[in-house]
Amino acid sequence: LEYWGPINTDFSNSFLAVAKDFLGRSSLGKVDQKKVFTAFIELIQNISEYYELAFKNDSCPDDSYLNLKYREGRVEVRAANKLKAKDVEQLTKLFDEIFNLSHSDLDLARAKAIVKGKSLGLIMIRRMKNAYFNYSIQQIGEDNWLLFDLRIAA
């Protein structure tokens, strides 16, 4: 399941319905389907929410990327979206903080986020068992891109 194009709230709701059907047709068990679908929701929501905030006075960028694959007992999710240059430093700092936490520190960060009412999405994905999850921010041409790579052994 692959998509290049603009991502906003209306689109994400439709795409999530297709993704849920796609996962339901796989040989994944119900628990693994739910785990993958929850992570996929988080990644799509991150893109659509960022676009709605960062580009609220501009049109949403036309090129974002989503890819959901299931093969040989493994699920792969890739997501990419453009970033405004002014956001790169702040987002790099935020993601470095989350992605450099040990597993025991992730539990503490989760508890702190719950108390403060903050989002648990990326922390939750990082805590998944049998999963590889990473990010990068790259400049490609004149554009800055945020890329997420999630692989889950089912």
XYZ file of C-alpha atoms in Angstrom:
154
model
C 0.000 0.000 0.000
C 1.735 3.175 -1.178
C 0.819 6.835 -1.540
C 2.522 10.039 -2.709
C 0.534 13.229 -2.258
C -0.891 15.749 0.173
C -1.901 14.519 3.609
C -4.530 16.261 5.695
C -7.119 15.123 8.221
C -9.759 14.221 5.607
C -7.281 12.204 3.591
C -5.778 10.464 6.611
C -9.192 9.165 7.720
C -9.802 7.643 4.283
C -6.310 6.190 3.974
C -6.532 4.658 7.439
C -9.701 2.812 6.431
C -7.854 1.341 3.436
C -4.861 0.435 5.623
C -7.090 -1.302 8.155
C -8.642 -3.391 5.385
C -5.168 -4.141 3.979
C -3.944 -5.398 7.364
C -7.144 -7.380 7.875
C -6.411 -9.313 4.683
C -2.896 -10.199 5.847
C -2.045 -13.304 7.833
C -1.220 -11.171 10.879
C -2.992 -12.097 14.085
C -5.484 -9.614 15.544
C -3.050 -8.391 18.225
C -0.318 -7.700 15.655
C -2.823 -6.027 13.306
C -3.850 -3.687 16.107
C -0.229 -2.934 17.052
C 0.731 -2.093 13.451
C -2.444 -0.111 12.810
C -1.955 1.963 15.965
C 1.616 2.834 14.918
C 0.440 3.660 11.388
C -2.252 5.978 12.780
C 0.349 7.811 14.851
C 2.661 8.387 11.899
C -0.141 9.660 9.639
C -1.511 11.911 12.374
C 1.956 13.370 12.968
C 2.168 14.375 9.306
C -1.343 15.795 9.042
C -1.081 17.701 12.343
C 2.324 19.132 11.425
C 1.012 20.269 8.049
C -2.078 21.848 9.593
C 0.067 23.822 12.064
C 3.121 24.633 9.945
C 1.286 25.375 6.713
C -1.962 26.819 8.079
C -1.637 29.961 5.949
C -0.209 28.143 2.936
C -1.427 25.220 0.933
C -0.475 21.770 2.197
C 2.603 20.401 0.405
C 1.674 18.127 -2.455
C 4.235 15.494 -1.765
C 4.222 13.317 1.302
C 4.919 9.623 1.240
C 3.320 6.655 3.000
C 4.179 3.012 2.481
C 2.764 -0.011 4.283
C 4.093 -3.457 3.340
C 3.522 -6.900 4.711
C 5.823 -9.646 3.563
C 7.423 -12.753 4.981
C 6.076 -12.197 8.487
C 7.310 -8.618 8.708
C 5.504 -5.308 8.449
C 7.305 -2.259 7.106
C 5.991 1.278 7.438
C 7.696 4.264 5.885
C 6.488 7.826 6.096
C 8.034 11.037 4.792
C 6.941 14.639 4.860
C 8.383 18.035 4.100
C 9.494 20.305 6.912
C 9.806 24.036 6.996
C 13.477 25.015 7.354
C 12.733 26.956 10.540
C 11.432 23.752 12.209
C 14.386 21.473 11.441
C 16.533 22.352 14.472
C 13.685 22.093 16.996
C 12.372 18.806 15.554
C 15.862 17.308 15.377
C 16.329 18.086 19.071
C 12.916 16.627 19.978
C 13.376 13.420 17.975
C 16.986 12.939 19.112
C 15.758 13.133 22.692
C 13.076 10.486 22.122
C 15.144 8.178 19.917
C 18.187 8.214 22.235
C 16.257 7.050 25.303
C 17.031 3.592 26.665
C 14.095 1.219 27.110
C 13.987 1.890 30.855
C 14.091 5.647 30.182
C 11.208 5.203 27.729
C 9.066 3.893 30.589
C 9.898 6.981 32.643
C 9.235 9.289 29.669
C 5.886 7.560 29.135
C 4.893 8.148 32.760
C 5.948 11.814 32.584
C 4.020 12.312 29.333
C 0.881 10.825 30.873
C 1.134 13.155 33.889
C 1.707 16.201 31.660
C -1.008 15.211 29.164
C 1.468 15.010 26.275
C 1.395 12.737 23.253
C 2.594 9.178 23.790
C 2.709 8.199 20.115
C 6.409 8.071 19.323
C 7.261 6.782 22.798
C 4.684 4.017 22.348
C 6.136 3.024 18.978
C 9.681 3.020 20.384
C 8.504 0.684 23.178
C 7.129 -1.923 20.744
C 8.653 -5.359 21.058
C 10.269 -6.943 17.995
C 10.358 -3.568 16.259
C 12.965 -1.336 14.675
C 11.950 2.334 14.570
C 14.121 5.204 13.443
C 13.913 8.647 11.930
C 16.071 10.961 9.888
C 15.833 14.530 8.716
C 17.428 15.028 5.332
C 17.846 17.905 2.965
C 17.029 16.771 -0.552
C 17.529 19.557 -3.050
C 16.027 22.647 -1.460
C 13.542 20.691 0.665
C 13.900 19.332 4.205
C 12.294 15.934 4.766
C 11.357 14.012 7.902
C 11.506 10.269 7.305
C 10.279 7.509 9.619
C 11.166 3.855 9.167
C 9.319 1.222 11.215
C 9.794 -2.523 10.854
C 7.923 -4.986 12.996
C 8.520 -8.724 13.119
C 5.095 -10.308 13.436
